[in-house]
Amino acid sequence: MRKGLTIGEFATVSHLSVRTLRRYHEAGLLEPATVDPHTSYRYYRPDQIATAQVIHRLRELDVPLAEVKALLATDDPQERAGLISGHLRRLEAELDRTRAAVGSLRRLLQPEAAALEVQLRSVPARTVAAIRDRVRREDALVWFDGAMTELDAAFPPAGRDGPPGGQYANELFTEGAGAMTVFRPVRHPSARGRIEVVELPPVELAVTVHPGSHDDIDVTYGRLGSWVVAQALGVDGPVHETYLVGPRDTADAGQWRTELGWPVFRLGGDPRPGETRS
Amino acid sequence: MRKGLTIGEFATVSHLSVRTLRRYHEAGLLEPATVDPHTSYRYYRPDQIATAQVIHRLRELDVPLAEVKALLATDDPQERAGLISGHLRRLEAELDRTRAAVGSLRRLLQPEAAALEVQLRSVPARTVAAIRDRVRREDALVWFDGAMTELDAAFPPAGRDGPPGGQYANELFTEGAGAMTVFRPVRHPSARGRIEVVELPPVELAVTVHPGSHDDIDVTYGRLGSWVVAQALGVDGPVHETYLVGPRDTADAGQWRTELGWPVFRLGGDPRPGETRS
DNA sequence: CTCGACCCTCCCGCCGGGGGAGGGTCGAGA
DNA sequence: TCTCGACCCTCCCCCGGCGGGAGGGTCGAG
């Protein structure tokens, strides 16, 4: 008497490997219909092929096994569709990143552009309206958009006092996450929602302007850092960005102008007492 | 006296993590300018930032470290461009697979289509012109195109005797690679180039027709397999495909018709002596 | 000299499997 | 009923490209 399809037969008809089926069993993703308690042989029913197909497709889309499991666990087709379209959005975002990297790589391999114009600037303390948070790198762009939109809504053009900016801890780039601050200088700062009134401390900056899309902004950061080192200065503290012309001003990324500032200190000198060099 | 940037400083200006830099050193990808022989401290020169940027971009494109190394090792910009565009082609191919999987998943989640029409058929032996090879799954589509093009070129329409077909070992799907055969029935078979004259043995097939694009062809395979099992038959041997209407007939994938045949045998019966059940 | 921040090496974990060892089970044929 | 080869089982190690953390050495400013 046959108890069902053996794992090998099931592998053949489902186009999955035996190993993979065992792993899906172990992960609770696709339990065999019966498991012989004596021999531990796995036996599958033909109607489980359909489930195997769905898993196969989801895995082709790199949906993690845990997510596949969650997806299969719910019967609510609405929730299912939500999970799937969520993943498709992530795929889209990744595709955008890939496109950006391709473009940036192309530009990177061109013969070097004009020399970087850098100046040292002492920025006095300023009081601004700001939103701060610890953010993971993959969430950075979404968080930025949300925060900047909130700032823009809270302070209409008449109340603004210069272009918006941001400060980003270096760990945000070198590690997986870090503190982000976006701010707007405004005539009458006031807290509401996530917005706080923040006094930005005075700082000595090495400043340059990055033209165009932000896709290769870290190339300019690298060149700026290289300049700083060549001046026998040390870099220190979060990077400063000022959006002279940004996505909120024109959709043409070629027109954007972003001022990049890196806090510096004289080597062998005083790294601004009261702050640690991060 | 400073010997250069410490790894932490270099991490900050290059936007790579300290761990990652150590790994790139270990992999021979980005050697520090000097390594203190006593303390093993790594020191970098500012001009290495540019290399770090390139590596960063390539890694964003999932170029394997080994390939990045090869890329950096050559100065020939031509060869460089070749390696890069090769990788970009691979990214494109992957994107196509993703698109196919998305579409197929969508169709898979629709309420079940019409019942599958399956028939059992005894196929007599045939002598055909064929190309055979052991192929890895990721190369399957390219190999297929090449082989079919060669067959088409060798036997113009007047000499043909029915639609082309293929036979594919099940390991091709369940494992990483397997034997592939594409063939054409022709009036006067003859060997030339990769083409051999092959006698296909007679076989008992469970046959159905898969309409439309090949993106979800394995769903139909699953349903066919399910039917076979329900008839108390076993599946055996390589799958057979006949391209009744295929890409060489019309560009509209919706019109394609592919006959799928799975060799079957009666359970408890004789699995065709002389062959092992794969 | 001290002390904290930095650096070193080494080992383990993650994911989604593949490779292979070593041993038990199944079922068709004689 | 026995045999024998194909199949199945579990267990452990490997891959790539990092991250986490232990345990210990080094640097440099006060």
Coordinates of C-alpha atoms (C1' of nucleotides) in Angstrom, one line a residue:
Chain A
M1 CA 0.0 0.0 0.0
R2 CA 1.5 3.4 -1.1
K3 CA 1.4 6.1 1.6
G4 CA 1.9 8.8 -1.0
L5 CA 4.7 10.2 -3.0
T6 CA 8.2 9.6 -1.7
I7 CA 10.4 12.7 -1.4
G8 CA 12.2 11.8 -4.7
E9 CA 9.0 11.4 -6.7
F10 CA 7.7 14.6 -5.2
A11 CA 11.0 16.4 -6.1
T12 CA 10.6 15.2 -9.7
V13 CA 7.0 16.4 -10.1
S14 CA 7.6 19.7 -8.2
H15 CA 10.9 20.5 -9.8
L16 CA 12.5 21.1 -6.4
S17 CA 15.5 19.2 -5.1
V18 CA 15.2 16.6 -2.5
R19 CA 17.5 18.6 -0.2
T20 CA 15.4 21.7 -0.6
L21 CA 12.2 19.7 0.2
R22 CA 13.8 18.4 3.4
R23 CA 14.8 22.0 4.3
Y24 CA 11.3 23.2 3.7
H25 CA 10.0 20.5 6.0
E26 CA 12.5 21.4 8.7
A27 CA 11.5 25.1 8.3
G28 CA 7.8 24.2 8.7
L29 CA 7.1 25.5 5.2
L30 CA 5.9 22.4 3.5
E31 CA 5.2 19.5 5.8
P32 CA 4.9 16.1 4.2
A33 CA 1.4 14.7 4.5
T34 CA 2.7 11.8 6.6
V35 CA 6.0 10.9 8.1
D36 CA 6.6 7.3 9.0
P37 CA 7.3 7.3 12.7
H38 CA 9.6 4.3 12.4
T39 CA 11.7 5.1 9.4
S40 CA 11.2 8.9 9.3
Y41 CA 10.4 8.5 5.6
R42 CA 8.5 11.5 4.2
Y43 CA 5.4 11.0 2.1
Y44 CA 3.6 13.7 0.2
R45 CA 0.2 14.0 -1.3
P46 CA -0.2 15.1 -5.0
D47 CA -2.3 18.1 -4.0
Q48 CA 0.8 19.5 -2.1
I49 CA 2.4 20.1 -5.5
A50 CA 0.4 23.3 -5.8
T51 CA 1.8 24.6 -2.6
A52 CA 5.3 23.6 -3.7
Q53 CA 4.8 25.6 -6.9
V54 CA 3.9 28.7 -4.9
I55 CA 6.9 28.4 -2.7
H56 CA 9.1 27.9 -5.7
R57 CA 7.8 31.1 -7.3
L58 CA 8.2 33.1 -4.1
R59 CA 11.8 31.8 -3.7
E60 CA 12.6 32.8 -7.2
L61 CA 11.6 36.3 -6.0
D62 CA 14.0 35.9 -3.1
V63 CA 11.2 36.0 -0.6
P64 CA 12.8 34.8 2.7
L65 CA 11.6 31.4 3.9
A66 CA 10.2 33.0 7.1
E67 CA 8.1 35.3 5.0
V68 CA 7.0 32.5 2.7
K69 CA 5.9 30.7 5.8
A70 CA 3.9 33.7 7.1
L71 CA 2.3 34.0 3.7
L72 CA 1.2 30.4 3.5
A73 CA 0.0 30.5 7.1
T74 CA -2.7 33.1 6.4
D75 CA -5.9 32.3 4.4
D76 CA -6.9 35.9 4.1
P77 CA -6.2 36.6 0.5
Q78 CA -6.1 40.4 1.2
E79 CA -3.3 39.9 3.7
R80 CA -1.6 37.6 1.3
A81 CA -1.8 40.2 -1.5
G82 CA -0.5 42.8 0.9
L83 CA 2.6 40.8 1.9
I84 CA 3.3 40.0 -1.8
S85 CA 3.0 43.5 -3.0
G86 CA 5.1 44.6 -0.1
H87 CA 7.8 42.4 -1.3
L88 CA 7.4 43.5 -4.9
R89 CA 7.9 47.1 -3.7
R90 CA 11.1 46.0 -2.1
L91 CA 12.2 44.4 -5.4
E92 CA 11.4 47.7 -7.1
A93 CA 13.5 49.7 -4.6
E94 CA 16.4 47.3 -5.1
L95 CA 16.1 47.7 -8.8
D96 CA 16.3 51.5 -8.3
R97 CA 19.5 51.0 -6.3
T98 CA 20.9 48.8 -9.0
R99 CA 20.2 51.4 -11.6
A100 CA 21.8 54.1 -9.5
A101 CA 24.9 52.0 -9.0
V102 CA 25.2 51.3 -12.7
G103 CA 25.0 55.0 -13.5
S104 CA 27.4 56.0 -10.8
L105 CA 29.9 53.3 -11.8
R106 CA 29.8 54.5 -15.3
R107 CA 30.6 58.1 -14.2
L108 CA 33.3 56.7 -11.8
L109 CA 35.1 55.1 -14.7
Q110 CA 35.2 58.3 -16.7
P111 CA 38.5 60.2 -16.6
E112 CA 38.5 62.4 -13.5
A113 CA 36.3 65.5 -13.5
A114 CA 37.5 68.9 -12.6
A115 CA 39.4 69.4 -9.3
L116 CA 37.2 69.8 -6.3
E117 CA 36.7 73.2 -4.8
V118 CA 36.8 73.0 -1.1
Q119 CA 36.7 75.8 1.5
L120 CA 37.0 75.8 5.2
R121 CA 34.1 77.5 6.9
S122 CA 33.3 78.3 10.5
V123 CA 29.6 77.9 10.9
P124 CA 28.1 79.7 14.0
A125 CA 25.5 78.1 16.2
R126 CA 22.0 78.1 14.7
T127 CA 18.5 77.4 16.1
V128 CA 16.4 75.4 13.7
A129 CA 13.3 73.2 13.4
A130 CA 14.5 69.6 13.2
I131 CA 13.5 66.0 13.1
R132 CA 15.9 63.4 14.5
D133 CA 15.9 59.7 14.7
R134 CA 18.1 56.6 14.6
V135 CA 17.6 55.1 11.2
R136 CA 18.7 52.0 9.4
R137 CA 20.5 52.6 6.2
E138 CA 17.9 50.8 4.1
D139 CA 15.2 53.0 5.6
A140 CA 17.1 56.2 5.2
L141 CA 15.6 57.5 1.9
V142 CA 12.0 56.8 3.0
W143 CA 12.6 58.4 6.4
F144 CA 14.2 61.4 4.8
D145 CA 11.3 62.0 2.5
G146 CA 8.8 61.6 5.4
A147 CA 10.7 64.0 7.7
M148 CA 11.3 66.6 5.0
T149 CA 7.7 66.5 4.0
E150 CA 6.6 67.0 7.6
L151 CA 9.0 70.0 7.9
D152 CA 7.8 71.6 4.7
A153 CA 4.2 71.2 5.8
A154 CA 4.8 72.8 9.2
F155 CA 6.7 75.7 7.8
P156 CA 5.3 77.2 4.6
P157 CA 7.7 79.2 2.4
A158 CA 7.0 82.5 4.0
G159 CA 8.4 81.3 7.4
R160 CA 11.6 79.7 6.0
D161 CA 15.0 81.2 6.4
G162 CA 17.3 79.4 4.0
P163 CA 17.7 76.0 2.4
P164 CA 17.0 72.8 4.4
G165 CA 19.8 70.6 5.6
G166 CA 20.7 67.4 7.3
Q167 CA 23.3 65.9 9.6
Y168 CA 24.1 62.2 9.4
A169 CA 26.3 60.2 11.7
N170 CA 29.1 58.4 10.0
E171 CA 28.0 55.1 11.4
L172 CA 24.9 55.4 9.2
F173 CA 27.2 54.7 6.3
T174 CA 29.9 52.5 7.7
E175 CA 27.7 50.5 10.0
G176 CA 24.1 49.5 9.4
A177 CA 22.4 52.4 11.1
G178 CA 23.0 55.8 12.7
A179 CA 21.5 59.0 13.8
M180 CA 19.9 61.2 11.1
T181 CA 18.8 64.8 11.6
V182 CA 17.0 66.9 8.9
F183 CA 16.3 70.5 9.7
R184 CA 15.1 73.8 8.3
P185 CA 16.2 77.2 9.4
V186 CA 12.9 79.1 10.1
R187 CA 12.0 82.5 11.4
H188 CA 10.0 81.2 14.4
P189 CA 11.0 77.7 15.3
S190 CA 8.3 75.7 17.2
A191 CA 7.9 72.1 18.1
R192 CA 5.0 70.0 16.9
G193 CA 4.6 66.4 15.9
R194 CA 8.1 64.9 15.5
I195 CA 9.6 68.4 15.0
E196 CA 11.8 69.7 17.8
V197 CA 13.5 73.1 18.2
V198 CA 17.2 72.3 18.1
E199 CA 20.3 74.5 18.6
L200 CA 23.0 73.3 16.2
P201 CA 26.4 73.8 17.8
P202 CA 29.0 75.9 16.0
V203 CA 31.3 73.8 13.9
E204 CA 34.4 74.1 11.6
L205 CA 33.5 72.6 8.2
A206 CA 35.4 71.6 5.1
V207 CA 32.8 72.4 2.5
T208 CA 32.2 71.5 -1.2
V209 CA 29.3 71.4 -3.5
H210 CA 28.1 68.1 -5.1
P211 CA 26.3 68.7 -8.4
G212 CA 23.6 66.4 -9.7
S213 CA 21.9 63.3 -8.5
H214 CA 22.7 61.9 -5.1
D215 CA 23.6 58.5 -6.6
D216 CA 27.3 59.3 -6.5
I217 CA 27.3 61.6 -3.6
D218 CA 29.7 59.3 -1.7
V219 CA 32.3 59.8 -4.4
T220 CA 32.3 63.5 -3.6
Y221 CA 32.5 62.6 0.1
G222 CA 35.5 60.5 -0.7
R223 CA 37.2 63.4 -2.6
L224 CA 36.3 65.8 0.2
G225 CA 37.7 63.4 2.7
S226 CA 40.8 63.1 0.7
W227 CA 41.3 66.8 0.5
V228 CA 40.8 67.1 4.3
V229 CA 43.5 64.5 4.9
A230 CA 45.8 66.2 2.5
Q231 CA 45.4 69.4 4.5
A232 CA 46.6 67.5 7.6
L233 CA 43.2 67.8 9.2
G234 CA 41.2 65.1 10.8
V235 CA 37.5 64.4 10.0
D236 CA 35.1 64.3 12.9
G237 CA 31.5 64.2 13.7
P238 CA 28.4 63.8 11.5
V239 CA 28.5 65.0 7.9
H240 CA 26.5 68.1 7.1
E241 CA 24.4 68.5 3.9
T242 CA 22.6 71.6 2.7
Y243 CA 20.2 71.2 -0.1
L244 CA 20.8 74.3 -2.1
V245 CA 18.8 72.9 -5.0
G246 CA 17.1 69.6 -4.4
P247 CA 14.2 67.3 -5.4
R248 CA 11.8 69.7 -3.9
D249 CA 13.0 72.4 -6.2
T250 CA 13.3 70.7 -9.5
A251 CA 12.7 67.2 -10.8
D252 CA 15.7 67.4 -13.0
A253 CA 18.4 65.7 -10.9
G254 CA 21.1 67.2 -13.1
Q255 CA 20.3 70.6 -11.7
W256 CA 20.6 69.6 -8.0
R257 CA 23.3 71.2 -5.9
T258 CA 24.1 69.8 -2.5
E259 CA 26.6 71.4 -0.2
L260 CA 28.6 68.8 1.7
G261 CA 30.4 69.7 4.9
W262 CA 32.6 67.6 7.0
P263 CA 33.6 68.7 10.5
V264 CA 37.3 68.9 10.8
F265 CA 39.9 69.5 13.5
R266 CA 43.6 70.3 13.4
L267 CA 45.6 67.1 14.0
G268 CA 47.3 67.1 17.3
G269 CA 44.9 69.8 18.3
D270 CA 41.7 69.9 20.2
P271 CA 38.8 67.8 19.0
R272 CA 36.3 70.2 20.4
P273 CA 36.2 69.5 24.1
G274 CA 33.0 67.9 25.3
E275 CA 32.5 65.8 22.2
T276 CA 34.1 62.5 21.5
R277 CA 35.5 61.8 18.1
S278 CA 33.1 59.3 16.6
Chain B
M1 CA 54.7 61.0 12.3
R2 CA 51.5 59.8 10.7
K3 CA 51.9 56.7 8.5
G4 CA 48.6 57.3 6.7
L5 CA 44.9 56.9 7.5
T6 CA 44.1 54.3 10.2
I7 CA 41.5 51.8 9.2
G8 CA 38.8 53.7 11.1
E9 CA 39.5 57.0 9.4
F10 CA 39.6 55.3 6.1
A11 CA 36.3 53.6 6.8
T12 CA 34.8 57.0 7.6
V13 CA 35.9 58.7 4.4
S14 CA 35.2 55.7 2.1
H15 CA 31.8 54.8 3.7
L16 CA 32.8 51.2 4.1
S17 CA 32.9 49.4 7.4
V18 CA 36.1 48.6 9.2
R19 CA 35.2 44.9 9.0
T20 CA 34.6 45.1 5.3
L21 CA 38.0 46.8 4.8
R22 CA 39.7 44.1 6.7
R23 CA 38.0 41.5 4.6
Y24 CA 39.0 43.3 1.4
H25 CA 42.6 43.3 2.6
E26 CA 42.4 39.6 3.4
A27 CA 40.9 38.9 -0.1
G28 CA 43.7 40.9 -1.7
L29 CA 41.2 43.4 -3.1
L30 CA 42.4 46.5 -1.4
E31 CA 45.8 46.2 0.3
P32 CA 46.6 48.9 2.9
A33 CA 49.5 51.1 1.7
T34 CA 51.5 50.0 4.7
V35 CA 51.0 47.4 7.4
D36 CA 53.0 47.9 10.6
P37 CA 55.0 44.6 10.9
H38 CA 55.0 44.8 14.6
T39 CA 51.5 45.8 15.5
S40 CA 49.7 44.6 12.3
Y41 CA 48.0 48.0 12.1
R42 CA 46.8 48.9 8.7
Y43 CA 47.5 52.3 7.2
Y44 CA 45.9 53.6 4.0
R45 CA 46.8 56.5 1.6
P46 CA 44.1 59.0 0.7
D47 CA 44.4 58.1 -3.0
Q48 CA 43.2 54.6 -2.2
I49 CA 39.8 56.1 -1.5
A50 CA 39.1 56.1 -5.3
T51 CA 39.7 52.4 -5.5
A52 CA 37.5 51.8 -2.5
Q53 CA 34.7 53.7 -4.2
V54 CA 34.9 51.6 -7.3
I55 CA 34.8 48.4 -5.2
H56 CA 31.8 49.8 -3.3
R57 CA 29.9 50.4 -6.5
L58 CA 30.7 47.0 -7.9
R59 CA 29.6 45.3 -4.7
E60 CA 26.3 47.2 -4.9
L61 CA 25.9 45.4 -8.1
D62 CA 26.6 42.1 -6.4
V63 CA 29.8 41.6 -8.4
P64 CA 31.6 38.8 -6.5
L65 CA 34.8 39.8 -4.7
A66 CA 36.8 37.5 -6.9
E67 CA 35.5 39.2 -10.0
V68 CA 36.2 42.6 -8.5
K69 CA 39.7 41.5 -7.9
A70 CA 40.1 40.4 -11.5
L71 CA 38.7 43.7 -12.6
L72 CA 41.1 45.8 -10.6
A73 CA 44.0 43.6 -11.5
T74 CA 43.8 44.5 -15.2
D75 CA 44.7 48.0 -16.6
D76 CA 43.3 47.3 -20.0
P77 CA 40.2 49.4 -20.0
Q78 CA 38.8 47.4 -22.9
E79 CA 38.9 44.2 -20.8
R80 CA 37.6 46.1 -17.8
A81 CA 34.6 47.3 -19.8
G82 CA 34.0 43.7 -21.1
L83 CA 33.9 42.3 -17.6
I84 CA 31.6 45.0 -16.4
S85 CA 29.2 44.7 -19.3
G86 CA 29.2 41.0 -18.9
H87 CA 28.0 41.4 -15.4
L88 CA 25.4 43.9 -16.5
R89 CA 24.1 41.3 -18.9
R90 CA 23.8 38.9 -16.1
L91 CA 21.9 41.5 -14.1
E92 CA 19.5 41.9 -17.0
A93 CA 19.0 38.2 -17.3
E94 CA 18.2 38.0 -13.6
L95 CA 15.8 40.9 -14.0
D96 CA 14.0 38.9 -16.8
R97 CA 13.7 35.9 -14.5
T98 CA 12.3 38.1 -11.8
R99 CA 9.7 39.6 -14.1
A100 CA 8.8 36.1 -15.3
A101 CA 8.4 34.9 -11.7
V102 CA 6.2 37.9 -10.8
G103 CA 3.9 37.2 -13.7
S104 CA 3.7 33.5 -13.0
L105 CA 3.0 34.0 -9.4
R106 CA 0.2 36.3 -10.2
R107 CA -1.4 33.7 -12.5
L108 CA -0.7 31.0 -9.9
L109 CA -2.7 32.9 -7.3
Q110 CA -5.7 33.2 -9.6
P111 CA -8.6 30.8 -9.0
E112 CA -7.7 27.5 -10.7
A113 CA -8.0 27.4 -14.5
A114 CA -9.9 24.7 -16.4
A115 CA -9.2 21.1 -15.7
L116 CA -6.2 19.6 -17.4
E117 CA -6.8 17.5 -20.4
V118 CA -4.3 14.6 -20.4
Q119 CA -4.1 11.6 -22.6
L120 CA -1.9 8.5 -22.5
R121 CA 0.0 8.0 -25.8
S122 CA 2.3 5.3 -27.0
V123 CA 5.0 7.0 -29.1
P124 CA 6.8 4.7 -31.5
A125 CA 10.6 4.9 -32.1
R126 CA 11.6 7.8 -34.3
T127 CA 14.9 8.7 -36.0
V128 CA 15.6 12.4 -35.8
A129 CA 18.4 15.0 -36.1
A130 CA 19.4 16.0 -32.5
I131 CA 21.8 18.0 -30.4
R132 CA 22.6 16.7 -27.0
D133 CA 24.6 18.0 -24.1
R134 CA 24.9 18.2 -20.4
V135 CA 23.9 21.7 -19.4
R136 CA 23.6 23.7 -16.3
R137 CA 20.2 25.1 -15.5
E138 CA 21.3 28.8 -15.8
D139 CA 22.7 28.1 -19.2
A140 CA 19.6 26.2 -20.4
L141 CA 17.9 28.9 -22.3
V142 CA 21.0 30.1 -24.1
W143 CA 22.0 26.6 -25.0
F144 CA 18.5 25.9 -26.3
D145 CA 18.4 28.9 -28.5
G146 CA 21.8 28.1 -29.9
A147 CA 21.0 24.4 -30.6
M148 CA 17.6 25.1 -32.1
T149 CA 19.1 27.8 -34.4
E150 CA 21.7 25.3 -35.6
L151 CA 19.1 22.7 -36.3
D152 CA 16.9 25.2 -38.2
A153 CA 19.9 26.3 -40.2
A154 CA 20.9 22.7 -41.1
F155 CA 17.4 21.7 -42.1
P156 CA 15.4 24.3 -44.1
P157 CA 11.6 24.0 -43.9
A158 CA 11.3 21.7 -47.0
G159 CA 13.3 19.0 -45.3
R160 CA 11.4 19.1 -42.0
D161 CA 8.8 16.5 -40.9
G162 CA 6.9 17.9 -38.0
P163 CA 7.4 20.3 -35.1
P164 CA 10.7 20.3 -33.1
G165 CA 11.0 18.9 -29.6
G166 CA 13.2 18.3 -26.7
Q167 CA 13.9 15.9 -23.9
Y168 CA 15.2 17.1 -20.6
A169 CA 16.5 15.0 -17.7
N170 CA 14.7 15.6 -14.5
E171 CA 17.9 16.4 -12.7
L172 CA 18.1 19.5 -14.9
F173 CA 15.3 20.9 -12.8
T174 CA 15.8 19.2 -9.4
E175 CA 19.6 19.4 -9.3
G176 CA 21.8 22.1 -10.9
A177 CA 22.3 20.4 -14.2
G178 CA 21.3 17.6 -16.5
A179 CA 21.2 16.2 -20.0
M180 CA 19.3 18.2 -22.6
T181 CA 18.3 17.0 -26.1
V182 CA 16.7 19.1 -28.7
F183 CA 15.7 17.5 -32.0
R184 CA 13.8 17.9 -35.2
P185 CA 12.1 15.1 -37.2
V186 CA 13.5 15.5 -40.7
R187 CA 13.1 13.6 -43.9
H188 CA 16.8 12.8 -44.4
P189 CA 18.7 13.0 -41.1
S190 CA 22.4 13.6 -41.3
A191 CA 25.1 14.5 -38.9
R192 CA 27.0 17.8 -39.1
G193 CA 28.5 20.1 -36.6
R194 CA 27.0 19.3 -33.2
I195 CA 24.1 17.5 -34.9
E196 CA 23.8 13.8 -34.5
V197 CA 21.3 11.3 -36.0
V198 CA 19.6 9.8 -33.0
E199 CA 17.0 7.0 -32.7
L200 CA 14.5 8.0 -30.0
P201 CA 13.3 4.9 -28.2
P202 CA 9.5 4.2 -28.1
V203 CA 7.9 5.5 -24.9
E204 CA 4.6 5.6 -23.1
L205 CA 3.7 9.2 -22.4
A206 CA 1.2 11.1 -20.4
V207 CA 0.6 14.1 -22.6
T208 CA -1.0 17.5 -22.2
V209 CA -0.7 20.9 -23.8
H210 CA 0.7 23.9 -22.1
P211 CA -0.7 27.1 -23.6
G212 CA 1.2 30.4 -23.5
S213 CA 4.6 31.6 -22.3
H214 CA 7.0 29.1 -20.8
D215 CA 7.2 31.1 -17.6
D216 CA 4.8 28.9 -15.8
I217 CA 5.5 25.7 -17.6
D218 CA 6.5 24.0 -14.5
V219 CA 3.0 24.6 -13.0
T220 CA 1.6 22.5 -15.9
Y221 CA 4.3 20.0 -15.2
G222 CA 3.1 19.8 -11.7
R223 CA -0.5 19.4 -12.7
L224 CA 0.5 16.7 -15.2
G225 CA 2.5 14.9 -12.5
S226 CA -0.5 15.2 -10.2
W227 CA -2.7 13.5 -12.8
V228 CA -0.2 10.8 -13.4
V229 CA 0.0 10.0 -9.7
A230 CA -3.8 10.0 -9.4
Q231 CA -3.9 7.4 -12.2
A232 CA -1.7 5.1 -10.1
L233 CA 1.1 5.5 -12.5
G234 CA 4.7 6.3 -11.9
V235 CA 6.7 9.0 -13.7
D236 CA 10.0 8.0 -15.2
G237 CA 12.7 9.3 -17.5
P238 CA 13.2 12.6 -19.1
V239 CA 10.3 14.9 -19.9
H240 CA 9.4 15.4 -23.5
E241 CA 8.4 18.7 -25.0
T242 CA 7.1 19.3 -28.5
Y243 CA 6.9 22.9 -29.7
L244 CA 3.7 22.9 -31.6
V245 CA 3.7 26.7 -31.7
G246 CA 6.8 28.4 -30.3
P247 CA 9.0 31.5 -30.4
R248 CA 10.2 30.6 -33.9
D249 CA 6.5 30.7 -35.1
T250 CA 5.2 33.8 -33.5
A251 CA 6.5 36.5 -31.1
D252 CA 3.2 36.6 -29.3
A253 CA 3.9 34.3 -26.3
G254 CA 0.2 34.1 -25.6
Q255 CA -0.2 32.0 -28.8
W256 CA 2.4 29.4 -28.0
R257 CA 1.4 25.8 -27.6
T258 CA 3.8 23.3 -26.0
E259 CA 3.0 19.6 -25.7
L260 CA 4.4 18.2 -22.5
G261 CA 4.9 14.5 -22.2
W262 CA 6.0 12.6 -19.1
P263 CA 7.1 9.0 -19.5
V264 CA 5.0 6.8 -17.2
F265 CA 4.9 3.2 -16.1
R266 CA 2.4 1.1 -14.3
L267 CA 3.2 0.9 -10.6
G268 CA 4.2 -2.6 -9.6
G269 CA 4.9 -3.2 -13.2
D270 CA 8.0 -3.1 -15.4
P271 CA 10.0 0.2 -15.6
R272 CA 11.2 -0.6 -19.1
P273 CA 14.0 -3.0 -18.6
G274 CA 17.4 -1.7 -19.5
E275 CA 16.7 1.7 -18.1
T276 CA 17.0 2.8 -14.5
R277 CA 14.4 5.0 -13.0
S278 CA 16.1 8.3 -12.6
Chain C
dC1 C1' 51.9 57.3 33.6
dT2 C1' 47.0 56.6 32.8
dC3 C1' 43.1 55.8 30.4
dG4 C1' 39.9 55.4 26.8
dA5 C1' 39.6 54.9 22.2
dC6 C1' 41.3 52.5 18.8
dC7 C1' 43.4 48.3 16.5
dC8 C1' 44.5 43.4 16.1
dT9 C1' 43.2 38.2 15.5
dC10 C1' 40.0 34.5 16.0
dC11 C1' 35.7 32.2 16.2
dC12 C1' 30.7 31.9 15.6
dG13 C1' 26.2 33.2 13.4
dC14 C1' 23.2 34.4 9.4
dC15 C1' 20.9 32.7 4.8
dG16 C1' 19.6 28.9 1.5
dG17 C1' 21.2 25.7 0.1
dG18 C1' 25.1 21.8 -2.0
dG19 C1' 28.4 17.8 -1.0
dG20 C1' 29.2 13.8 1.1
dA21 C1' 29.6 10.2 5.0
dG22 C1' 27.5 6.5 7.3
dG23 C1' 23.7 3.8 7.9
dG24 C1' 18.6 2.1 7.5
dT25 C1' 14.6 0.7 4.2
dC26 C1' 12.0 -0.6 0.2
dG27 C1' 10.6 -3.5 -3.3
dA28 C1' 11.3 -6.2 -7.7
dG29 C1' 13.4 -10.4 -9.4
dA30 C1' 15.1 -15.0 -8.6
Chain D
dT1 C1' 12.5 -15.9 1.3
dC2 C1' 16.8 -13.7 0.1
dT3 C1' 19.5 -10.3 -2.4
dC4 C1' 20.8 -6.2 -4.1
dG5 C1' 20.5 -1.7 -5.9
dA6 C1' 18.1 2.4 -5.5
dC7 C1' 16.2 5.0 -2.4
dC8 C1' 15.7 7.4 2.1
dC9 C1' 17.4 9.0 6.7
dT10 C1' 20.4 12.2 9.9
dC11 C1' 24.5 14.7 10.7
dC12 C1' 28.2 17.7 9.7
dC13 C1' 31.0 20.7 6.8
dC14 C1' 31.3 24.1 2.9
dC15 C1' 30.1 28.5 0.2
dG16 C1' 29.9 34.2 0.2
dG17 C1' 30.0 38.5 2.5
dC18 C1' 29.6 40.2 5.9
dG19 C1' 28.0 41.3 11.5
dG20 C1' 28.7 40.3 16.6
dG21 C1' 31.6 39.7 20.1
dA22 C1' 35.6 37.9 23.0
dG23 C1' 40.2 38.6 24.5
dG24 C1' 44.2 41.2 24.1
dG25 C1' 47.7 44.8 22.2
dT26 C1' 48.6 49.9 20.9
dC27 C1' 48.2 54.8 20.5
dG28 C1' 48.3 59.4 21.9
dA29 C1' 46.4 63.4 24.7
dG30 C1' 46.3 65.0 29.3

